[in-house]
XYZ file of C-alpha atoms in Angstrom:
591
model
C -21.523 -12.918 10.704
C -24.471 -9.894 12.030
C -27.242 -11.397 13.014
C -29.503 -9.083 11.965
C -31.901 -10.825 9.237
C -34.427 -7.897 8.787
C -33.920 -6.078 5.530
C -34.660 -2.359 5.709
C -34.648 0.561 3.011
C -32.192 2.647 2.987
C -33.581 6.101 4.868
C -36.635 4.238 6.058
C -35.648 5.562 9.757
C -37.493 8.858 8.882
C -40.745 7.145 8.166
C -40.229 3.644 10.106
C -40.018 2.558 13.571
C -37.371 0.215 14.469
C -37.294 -1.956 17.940
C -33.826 -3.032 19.357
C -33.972 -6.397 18.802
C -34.132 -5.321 15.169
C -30.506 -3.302 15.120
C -26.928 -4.464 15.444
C -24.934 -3.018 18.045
C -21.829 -3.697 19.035
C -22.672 -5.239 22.012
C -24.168 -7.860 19.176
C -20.517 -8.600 17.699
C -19.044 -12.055 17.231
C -16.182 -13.559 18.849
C -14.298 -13.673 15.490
C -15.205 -10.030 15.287
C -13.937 -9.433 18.729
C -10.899 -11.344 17.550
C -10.071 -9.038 14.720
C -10.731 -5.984 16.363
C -7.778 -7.307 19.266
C -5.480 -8.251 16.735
C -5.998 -4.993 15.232
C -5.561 -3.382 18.314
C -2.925 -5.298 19.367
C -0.411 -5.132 15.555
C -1.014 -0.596 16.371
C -0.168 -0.582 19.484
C 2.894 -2.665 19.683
C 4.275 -1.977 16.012
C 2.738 1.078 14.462
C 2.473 3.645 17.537
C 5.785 2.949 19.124
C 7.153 4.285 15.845
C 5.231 7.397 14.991
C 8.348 9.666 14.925
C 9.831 7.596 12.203
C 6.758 7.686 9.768
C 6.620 11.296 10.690
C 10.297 11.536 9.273
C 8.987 10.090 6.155
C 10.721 6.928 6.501
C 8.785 5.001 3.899
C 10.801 1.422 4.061
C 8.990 1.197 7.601
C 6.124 1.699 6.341
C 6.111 -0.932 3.679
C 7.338 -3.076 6.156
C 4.611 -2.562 8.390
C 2.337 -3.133 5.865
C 3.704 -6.184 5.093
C 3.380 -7.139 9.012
C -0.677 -6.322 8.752
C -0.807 -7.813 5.653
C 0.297 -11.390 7.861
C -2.281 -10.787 10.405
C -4.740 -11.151 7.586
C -5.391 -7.154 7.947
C -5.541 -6.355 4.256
C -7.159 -9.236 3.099
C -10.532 -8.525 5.114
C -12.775 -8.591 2.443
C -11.049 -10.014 -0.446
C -12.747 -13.214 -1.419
C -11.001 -16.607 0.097
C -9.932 -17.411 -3.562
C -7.971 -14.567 -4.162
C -5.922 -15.051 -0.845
C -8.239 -13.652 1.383
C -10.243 -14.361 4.431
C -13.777 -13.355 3.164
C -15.181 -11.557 5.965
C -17.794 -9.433 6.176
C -17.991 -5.742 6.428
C -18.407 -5.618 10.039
C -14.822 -7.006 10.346
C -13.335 -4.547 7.930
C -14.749 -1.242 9.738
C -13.564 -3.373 12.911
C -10.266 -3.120 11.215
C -10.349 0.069 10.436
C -11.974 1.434 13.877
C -8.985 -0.114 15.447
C -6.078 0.737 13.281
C -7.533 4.316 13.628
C -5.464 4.753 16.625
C -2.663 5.703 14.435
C -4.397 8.296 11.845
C -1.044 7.954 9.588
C -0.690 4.476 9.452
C -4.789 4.104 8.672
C -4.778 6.455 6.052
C -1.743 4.350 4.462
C -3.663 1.063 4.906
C -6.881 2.417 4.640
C -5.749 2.916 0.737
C -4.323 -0.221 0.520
C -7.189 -2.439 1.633
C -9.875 0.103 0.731
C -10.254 2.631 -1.741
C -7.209 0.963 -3.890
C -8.149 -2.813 -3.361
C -11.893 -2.338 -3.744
C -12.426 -1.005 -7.275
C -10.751 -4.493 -8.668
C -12.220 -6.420 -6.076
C -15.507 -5.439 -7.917
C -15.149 -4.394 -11.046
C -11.875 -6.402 -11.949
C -11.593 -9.083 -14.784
C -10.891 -12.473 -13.411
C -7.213 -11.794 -14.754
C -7.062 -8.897 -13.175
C -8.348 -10.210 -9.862
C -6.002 -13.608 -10.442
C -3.412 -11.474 -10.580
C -3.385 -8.525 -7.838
C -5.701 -9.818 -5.314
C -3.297 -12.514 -3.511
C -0.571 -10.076 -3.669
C -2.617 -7.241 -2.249
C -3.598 -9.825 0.403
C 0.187 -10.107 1.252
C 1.230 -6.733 1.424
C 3.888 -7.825 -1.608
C 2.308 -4.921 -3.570
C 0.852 -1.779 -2.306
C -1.824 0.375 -3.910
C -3.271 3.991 -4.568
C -6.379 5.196 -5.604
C -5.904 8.465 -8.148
C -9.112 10.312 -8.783
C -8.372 13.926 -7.450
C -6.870 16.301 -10.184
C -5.578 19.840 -9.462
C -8.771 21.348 -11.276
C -11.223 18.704 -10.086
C -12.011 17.799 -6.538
C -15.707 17.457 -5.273
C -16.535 17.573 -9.220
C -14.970 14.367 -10.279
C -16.137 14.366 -13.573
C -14.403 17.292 -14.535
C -11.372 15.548 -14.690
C -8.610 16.069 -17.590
C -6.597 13.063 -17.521
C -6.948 11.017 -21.022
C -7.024 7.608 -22.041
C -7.009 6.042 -26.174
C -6.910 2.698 -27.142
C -3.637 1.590 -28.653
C -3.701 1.311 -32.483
C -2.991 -2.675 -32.127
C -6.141 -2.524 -29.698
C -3.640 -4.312 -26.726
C -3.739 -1.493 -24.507
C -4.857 1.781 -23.147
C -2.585 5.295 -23.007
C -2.904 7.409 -20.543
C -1.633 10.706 -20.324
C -2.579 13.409 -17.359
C -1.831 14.761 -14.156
C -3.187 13.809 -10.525
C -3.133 15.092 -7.000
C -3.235 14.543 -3.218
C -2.718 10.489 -3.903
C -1.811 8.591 -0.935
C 0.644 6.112 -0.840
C 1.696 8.015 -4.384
C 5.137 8.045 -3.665
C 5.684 3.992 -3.528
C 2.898 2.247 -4.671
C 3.469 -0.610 -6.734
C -0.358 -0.389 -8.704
C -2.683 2.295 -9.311
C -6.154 2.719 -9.883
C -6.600 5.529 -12.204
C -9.406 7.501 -13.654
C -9.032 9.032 -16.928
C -11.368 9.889 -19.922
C -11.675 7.608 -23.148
C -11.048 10.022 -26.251
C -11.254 12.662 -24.121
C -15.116 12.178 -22.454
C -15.835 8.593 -21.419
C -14.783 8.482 -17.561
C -13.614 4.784 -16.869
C -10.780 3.707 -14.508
C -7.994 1.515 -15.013
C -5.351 -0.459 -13.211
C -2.065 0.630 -13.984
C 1.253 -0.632 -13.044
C 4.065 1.732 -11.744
C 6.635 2.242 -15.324
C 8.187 4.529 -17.177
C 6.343 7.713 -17.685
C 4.504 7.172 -14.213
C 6.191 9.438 -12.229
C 5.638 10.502 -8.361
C 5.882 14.333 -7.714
C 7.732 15.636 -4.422
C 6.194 15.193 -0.958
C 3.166 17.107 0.050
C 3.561 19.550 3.059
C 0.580 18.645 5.329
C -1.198 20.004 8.295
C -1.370 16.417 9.698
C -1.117 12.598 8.531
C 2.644 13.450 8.084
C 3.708 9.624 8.929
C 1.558 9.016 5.121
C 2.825 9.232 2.037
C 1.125 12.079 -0.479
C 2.292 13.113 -3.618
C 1.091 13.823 -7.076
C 0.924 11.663 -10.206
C 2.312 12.945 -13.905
C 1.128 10.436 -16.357
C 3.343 10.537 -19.862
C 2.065 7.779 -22.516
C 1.732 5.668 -19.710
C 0.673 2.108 -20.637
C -1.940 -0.476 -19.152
C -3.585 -3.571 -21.018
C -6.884 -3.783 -22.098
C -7.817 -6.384 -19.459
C -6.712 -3.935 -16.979
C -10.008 -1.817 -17.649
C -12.351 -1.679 -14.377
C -15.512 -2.415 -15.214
C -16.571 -0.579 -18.687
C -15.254 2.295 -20.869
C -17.511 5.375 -19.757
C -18.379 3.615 -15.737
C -15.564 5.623 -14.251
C -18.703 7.666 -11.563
C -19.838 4.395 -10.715
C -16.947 3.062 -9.405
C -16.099 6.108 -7.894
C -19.360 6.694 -6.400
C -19.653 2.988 -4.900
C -16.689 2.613 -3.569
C -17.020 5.972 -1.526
C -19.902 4.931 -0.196
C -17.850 2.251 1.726
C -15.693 4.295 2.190
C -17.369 6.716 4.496
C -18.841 4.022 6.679
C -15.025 2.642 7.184
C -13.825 6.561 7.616
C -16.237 6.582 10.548
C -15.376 3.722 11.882
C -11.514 4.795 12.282
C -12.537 8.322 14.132
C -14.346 6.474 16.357
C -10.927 4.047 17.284
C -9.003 7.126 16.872
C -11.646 8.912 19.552
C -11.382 6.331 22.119
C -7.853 6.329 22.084
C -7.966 10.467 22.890
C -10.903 10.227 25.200
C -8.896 7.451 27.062
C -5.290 9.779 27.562
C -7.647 13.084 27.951
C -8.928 10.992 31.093
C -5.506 9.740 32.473
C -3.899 12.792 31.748
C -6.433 14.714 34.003
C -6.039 12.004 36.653
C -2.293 12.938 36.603
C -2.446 16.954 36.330
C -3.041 18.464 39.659
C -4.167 22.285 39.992
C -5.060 24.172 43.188
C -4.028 20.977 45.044
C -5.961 18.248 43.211
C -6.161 16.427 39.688
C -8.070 18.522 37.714
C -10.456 15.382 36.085
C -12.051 16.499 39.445
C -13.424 20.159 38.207
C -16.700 20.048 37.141
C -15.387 22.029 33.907
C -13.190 19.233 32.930
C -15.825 16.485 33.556
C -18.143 18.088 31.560
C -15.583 17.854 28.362
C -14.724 14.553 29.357
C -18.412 13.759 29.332
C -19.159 14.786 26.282
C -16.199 14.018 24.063
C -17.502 10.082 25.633
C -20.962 10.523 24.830
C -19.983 11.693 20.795
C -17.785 8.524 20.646
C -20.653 6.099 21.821
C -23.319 7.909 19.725
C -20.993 7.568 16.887
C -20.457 4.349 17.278
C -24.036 3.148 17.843
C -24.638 4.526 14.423
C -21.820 2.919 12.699
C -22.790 -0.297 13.310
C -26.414 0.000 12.938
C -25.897 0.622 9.572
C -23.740 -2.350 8.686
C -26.099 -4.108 10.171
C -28.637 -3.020 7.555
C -26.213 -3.454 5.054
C -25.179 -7.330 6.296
C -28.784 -8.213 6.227
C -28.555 -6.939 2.336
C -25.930 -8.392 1.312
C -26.878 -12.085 2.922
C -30.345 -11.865 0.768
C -27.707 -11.213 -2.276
C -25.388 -13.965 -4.419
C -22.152 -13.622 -2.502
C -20.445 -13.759 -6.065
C -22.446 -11.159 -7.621
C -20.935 -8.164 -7.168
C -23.138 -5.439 -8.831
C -25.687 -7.265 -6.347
C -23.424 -6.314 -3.555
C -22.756 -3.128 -4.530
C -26.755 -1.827 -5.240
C -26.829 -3.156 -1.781
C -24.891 -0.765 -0.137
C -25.790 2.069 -2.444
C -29.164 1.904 -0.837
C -27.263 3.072 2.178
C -25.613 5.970 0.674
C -27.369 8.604 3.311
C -26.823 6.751 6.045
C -22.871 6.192 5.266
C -22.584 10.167 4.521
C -24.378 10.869 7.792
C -21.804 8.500 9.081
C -19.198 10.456 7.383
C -19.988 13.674 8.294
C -21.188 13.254 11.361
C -18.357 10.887 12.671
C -15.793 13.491 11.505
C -16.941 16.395 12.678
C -17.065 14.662 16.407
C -13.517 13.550 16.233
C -12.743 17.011 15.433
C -14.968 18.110 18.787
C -13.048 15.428 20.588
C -9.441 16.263 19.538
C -9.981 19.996 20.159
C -11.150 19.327 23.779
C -8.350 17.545 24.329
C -6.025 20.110 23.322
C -7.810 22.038 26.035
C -7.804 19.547 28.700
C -3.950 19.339 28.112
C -4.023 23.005 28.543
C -0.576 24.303 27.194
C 0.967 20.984 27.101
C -1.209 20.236 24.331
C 0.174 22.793 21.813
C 3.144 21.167 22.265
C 4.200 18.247 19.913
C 6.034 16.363 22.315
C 2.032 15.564 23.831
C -0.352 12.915 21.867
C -2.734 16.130 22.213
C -1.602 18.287 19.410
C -0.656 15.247 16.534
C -4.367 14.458 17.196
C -5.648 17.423 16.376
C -3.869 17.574 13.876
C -3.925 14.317 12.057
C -8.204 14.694 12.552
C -8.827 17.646 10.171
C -8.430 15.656 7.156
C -11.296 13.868 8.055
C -14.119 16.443 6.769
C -12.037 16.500 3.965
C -11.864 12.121 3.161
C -14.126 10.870 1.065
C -16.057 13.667 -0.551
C -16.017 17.194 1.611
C -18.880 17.500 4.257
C -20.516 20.183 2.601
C -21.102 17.534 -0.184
C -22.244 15.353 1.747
C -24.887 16.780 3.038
C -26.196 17.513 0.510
C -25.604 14.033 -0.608
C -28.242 12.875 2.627
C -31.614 14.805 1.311
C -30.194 14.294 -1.860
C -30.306 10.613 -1.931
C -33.250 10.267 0.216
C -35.346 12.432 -2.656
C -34.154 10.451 -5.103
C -35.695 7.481 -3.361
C -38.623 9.336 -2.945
C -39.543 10.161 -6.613
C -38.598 7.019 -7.807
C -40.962 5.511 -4.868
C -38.680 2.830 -3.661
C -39.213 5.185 -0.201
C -42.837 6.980 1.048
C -41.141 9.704 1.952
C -43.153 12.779 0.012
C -46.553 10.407 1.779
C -45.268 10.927 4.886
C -44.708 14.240 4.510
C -48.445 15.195 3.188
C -49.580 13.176 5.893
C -47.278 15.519 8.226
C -48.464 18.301 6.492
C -52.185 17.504 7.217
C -51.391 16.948 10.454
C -49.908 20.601 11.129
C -53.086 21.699 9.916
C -55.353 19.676 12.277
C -53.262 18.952 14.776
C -53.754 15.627 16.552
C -53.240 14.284 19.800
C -49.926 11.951 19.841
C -50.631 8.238 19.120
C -47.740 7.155 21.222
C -48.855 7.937 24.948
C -48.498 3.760 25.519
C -45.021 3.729 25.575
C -43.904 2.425 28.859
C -40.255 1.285 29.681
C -36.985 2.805 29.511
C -36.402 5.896 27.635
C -39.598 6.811 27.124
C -39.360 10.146 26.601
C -36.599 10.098 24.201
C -38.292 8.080 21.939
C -40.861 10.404 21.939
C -38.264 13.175 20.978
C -37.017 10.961 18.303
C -40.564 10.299 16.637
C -41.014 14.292 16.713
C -37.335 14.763 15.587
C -38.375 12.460 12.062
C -41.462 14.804 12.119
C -39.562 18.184 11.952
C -36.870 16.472 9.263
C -40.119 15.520 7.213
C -41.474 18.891 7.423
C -37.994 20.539 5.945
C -37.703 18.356 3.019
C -41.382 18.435 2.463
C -41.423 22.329 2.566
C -37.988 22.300 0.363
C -39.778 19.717 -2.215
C -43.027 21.545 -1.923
C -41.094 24.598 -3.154
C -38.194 24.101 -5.007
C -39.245 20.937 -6.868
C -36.499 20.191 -9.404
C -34.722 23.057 -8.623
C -34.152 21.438 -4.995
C -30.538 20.630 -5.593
C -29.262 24.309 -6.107
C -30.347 25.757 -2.966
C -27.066 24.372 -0.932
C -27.784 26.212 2.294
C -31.132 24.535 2.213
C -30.594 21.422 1.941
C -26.966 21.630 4.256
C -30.078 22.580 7.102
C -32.117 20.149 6.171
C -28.930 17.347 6.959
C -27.986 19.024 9.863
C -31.600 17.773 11.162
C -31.582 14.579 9.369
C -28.438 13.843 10.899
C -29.169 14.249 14.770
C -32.720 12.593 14.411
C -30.982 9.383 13.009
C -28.255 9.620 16.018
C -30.957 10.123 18.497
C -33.042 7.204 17.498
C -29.713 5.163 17.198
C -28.919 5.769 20.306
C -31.908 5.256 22.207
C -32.555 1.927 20.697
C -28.766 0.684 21.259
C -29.564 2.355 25.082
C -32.703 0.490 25.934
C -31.112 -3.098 23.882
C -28.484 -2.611 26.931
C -30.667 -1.907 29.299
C -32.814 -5.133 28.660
C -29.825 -7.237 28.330
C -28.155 -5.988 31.219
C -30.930 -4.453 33.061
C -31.392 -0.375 33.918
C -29.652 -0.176 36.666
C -26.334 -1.620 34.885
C -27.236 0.493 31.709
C -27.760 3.378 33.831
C -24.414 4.916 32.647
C -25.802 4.439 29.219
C -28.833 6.280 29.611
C -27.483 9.092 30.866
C -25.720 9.257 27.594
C -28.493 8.973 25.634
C -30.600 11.575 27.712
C -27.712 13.861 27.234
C -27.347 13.691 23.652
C -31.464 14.074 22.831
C -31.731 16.684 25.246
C -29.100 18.735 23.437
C -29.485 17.289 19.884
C -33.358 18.960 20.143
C -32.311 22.092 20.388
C -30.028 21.747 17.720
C -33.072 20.478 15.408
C -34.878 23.669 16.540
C -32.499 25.780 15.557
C -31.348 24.249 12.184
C -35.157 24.173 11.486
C -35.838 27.285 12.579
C -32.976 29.335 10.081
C -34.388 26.393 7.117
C -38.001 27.565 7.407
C -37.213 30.892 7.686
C -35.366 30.685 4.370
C -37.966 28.748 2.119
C -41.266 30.088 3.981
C -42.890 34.144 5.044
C -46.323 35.176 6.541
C -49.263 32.774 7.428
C -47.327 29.772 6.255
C -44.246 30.693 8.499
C -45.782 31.000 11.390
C -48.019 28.022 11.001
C -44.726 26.120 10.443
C -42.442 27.693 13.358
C -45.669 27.038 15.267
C -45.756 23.187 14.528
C -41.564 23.306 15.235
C -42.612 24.348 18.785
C -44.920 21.557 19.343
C -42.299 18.901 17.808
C -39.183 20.054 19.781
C -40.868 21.438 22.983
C -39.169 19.311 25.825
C -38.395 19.899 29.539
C -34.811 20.351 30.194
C -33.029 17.259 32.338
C -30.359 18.464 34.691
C -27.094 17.619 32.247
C -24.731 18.652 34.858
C -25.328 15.824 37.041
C -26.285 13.459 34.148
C -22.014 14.292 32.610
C -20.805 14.356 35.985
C -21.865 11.035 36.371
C -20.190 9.728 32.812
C -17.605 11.705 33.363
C -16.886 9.872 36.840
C -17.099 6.152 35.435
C -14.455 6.812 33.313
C -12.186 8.524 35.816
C -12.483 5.966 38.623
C -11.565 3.199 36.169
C -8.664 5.632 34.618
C -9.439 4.928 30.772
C -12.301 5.049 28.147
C -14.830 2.719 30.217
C -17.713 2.419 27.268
């Protein structure tokens, strides 16, 4: 199990400091996380990859069989309770899972909706018959499931779904009637989890066997993820008993909602595997290519990508697991059997698993397209890793509620915190407020140690994210949520401030564990990323204020942006030359 013991709000990074004894890393995992993550590693790599071509074909009886082969690792069963037929792990192990069996985008989109967002709705919010029933079968890949929310008229705006549901007139079961789209694993699964509307406006979700009347459309044509199935749903007086209701008639959202939360932090988690895996064949690819007489991982050009698509991954990754920390030290001050417990628990993390989301998907997209480019013209062609990978990552903005949602899910939530006081946020903002007013002299010039100056960036990075969303609240009030370019700014910021601080503090655990000269290619990293991640804040902060603020308020504002982003540019070219060259001397992804 994490370690980790402290429990911590969720978006209490903005107003909090954290030291790095106090965050998971994964430098902190266990051996039976360690173990998982190999078996994972070792059940894509020897049985899903070799066959890529064939899932690309659409041949689906492989697929069920290799299901069925993860499903005897123990793959699927993750985190379904030991008395159900699972192994009762914790959520560490499951994103392990998933980081790992991200190598293969096709083959973790098909499991990721069998052990995720079409196991975990009945894991909790199933009836114990319900549970009694599915669970061990889940478990043992006998049965395979899909999760069928999206509807040709309703995407981001779930509620505005069509599909119907009425109780039967002997009160046995429900009928449900409707259409659905874009459902993965549509075309074989064995068990659904459906959302429809009671009598036409209570959202709820059901269980629903494949029958008569449930019929799979044709196969979708996709950019990427060919080697996963994706079809639509027609639903025609379909039948499901009444004990196959999740949860209650009307709680359709918060199932939903919930489960997407976990499944953002698990979408993360399998760019990052799927981003090692490039970054490794980006750097033995330019090992082998030779230009103008030498490999070309020796132009400064290609070190820099190389650099850089490494330092995303690690920052990524640092960020992941910080948050399942938080979210393990929840859930162990929670009754293991309560499940709406369990659930609150990680709801409190619903920013942090969207920044996870958002920003772990848009850097596997960074990563894929440099590789393209580092394969040059071989990696246009399909018969290189580099062009299925760029492919297969697009999808990933896409998962789990669109980015553009999402970020405005991040102020969103924290707001909501905020006026309901579980989080000082709007506080912490006056105070910042007064403090642009009369400015002060920094509190913090008795930091000594390793990445001093970072954490000084960070702690003025928080300050410019508090100054957005206390402008934007300031201004807007309850009107906050319809000004989407504002608050899309105000994430941008959010984002990179958590990353930085994340970072720094998984940087300087390393470096007193290992000691700085052993951690030195991990600072470099983190220097990197706040040097450039400042200037990103600047600028994102810069458009935001300039949108919500004019005159003497402006330019007091722009004026305290200076003073919290004003920094003295490190030389990056010899800071990436230097990450760049681990990983080429050792021939692979070295972090």
């Amino acid at each position: 199990m994490v370690e980790q013991t402290q429990i911590v709000r969720g978006g209490a990074f903005l107003i909090e400091e954290r030291t790095p004894d106090e965050i998971f890393t994964p430098e902190d995992f266990t051996e039976e996380h360690r173990l998982i993550a190999e078996t994972t590693r070792q059940c894509v790599d020897n049985e899903v990859s070799p066959h890529i071509d064939q899932l690309e074909r659409h041949d689906w009886r492989l697929a069920r069989e290799l299901i069925k082969k993860a499903a005897d690792l123990g793959l699927i069963g993750v985190n379904i309770p030991e008395e159900y037929g699972g192994l009762g792990l914790d959520q560490t192990s499951g994103a392990l899972v998933g980081e790992n069996v991200g190598r293969s985008a096709s083959f973790a989109t098909t499991l990721g909706a069998e052990s995720g967002i079409g196991l975990l709705p009945i894991v909790y919010f199933g009836t114990e018959s319900a549970k009694a029933k599915y669970l061990p079968k889940i478990a043992s890949g006998e049965i395979i499931t899909a999760y069928a929310l999206t509807e040709a008229g309703s995407g981001s705006d779930a509620m505005a779904a069509k599909a119907t549901a009425r109780l039967s007139e002997d009160g046995t079961h429900y009928i449900l009637n409707g259409e659905k789209m874009w459902i993965t694993n549509g075309g074989f699964a064995d068990v659904f989890i459906i959302f429809a509307k009671v009598d036409g406006d209570k959202f709820s979700a059901f269980l629903v066997e494949r029958q008569p009347g449930l019929t799979s459309g044709a196969e979708e044509h996709k950019m990427g993820i060919k080697g996963s199935r994706t079809t639509a749903l027609v639903l025609s007086e379909v039948k499901t008993p009444v004990e196959n209701l999740l949860a209650h008639i009307g709680k359709g959202h918060k199932i939903a909602f919930n489960i997407l939360n976990i499944g953002r932090f698990k979408l993360g988690a399998m760019c990052v595997g799927g981003m090692k895996l490039m970054v490794h064949e980006s750097v033995r690819y330019a090992n082998e290519r030779h230009q103008f007489g030498k490999p070309i991982s020796s132009f400064g050009a290609i070190k820099a990508k190389l650099a850089e698509m490494a330092i995303r991954t690690w920052v990524g990754e640092a960020m992941i697991y910080r948050t399942l920390g938080m979210i393990e030290a929840g859930l162990g001050a929670v009754d293991a059997r309560d499940m709406d417990a369990r659930l609150r628990t990680i709801e409190e993390y619903a920013s942090e698993c969207s920044i996870i989301k958002v920003g772990l998907s848009e850097y596997c997209d960074y990563v894929s397209d440099e590789m393209v480019q580092i394969y040059g013209g071989y990696g246009y062609s399909a018969d290189y890793p580099a062009e299925r990978a760029y492919r297969d990552s697009r999808i990933n903005r896409i998962f789990e509620g669109t980015n553009e949602i999402n970020r405005m899910l991040i102020p969103g939530r924290l707001m909501k915190s905020a006026l309901s006081g579980r989080l000082a946020l709007l506080p912490a903002a006056q105070g910042l407020m007064d403090e642009i007013l009369s400015p002060q002299i920094s509190g913090f010039e008795d930091d000594e140690g390793v990445l001093v100056a970072e954490q000084k960036l960070a702690r003025n990075a928080k300050k410019v994210a508090l100054m957005t969303l206390g402008t934007a609240a300031q201004k807007y009030m309850m009107a906050l949520a319809d000004q989407q370019e504002i608050l899309i700014g105000i994430a941008d910021i959010i984002m990179d401030t958590y990353a930085m601080e994340s970072t720094i503090l998984r940087a300087r655990k390393l470096a007193a564990s290992q000691g700085e000269e052993a951690a030195a290619r991990y600072i470099d990293m983190t220097q990197v990323f706040c040097n450039d991640a400042v200037e990103r804040i600047a600028a994102h902060a810069k458009n935001t204020l300039g949108g919500m603020a004019e005159g003497d308020e402006l330019r007091t504002l722009l004026a305290a942006l200076r003073r919290f982003t004003r920094i003295t540019p490190m030389n990056t070219i010899s800071a990436r030359q230097r990450i760049a060259g681990v990983m080429i001397n050792a021939n692979r992804w070295a972090y």
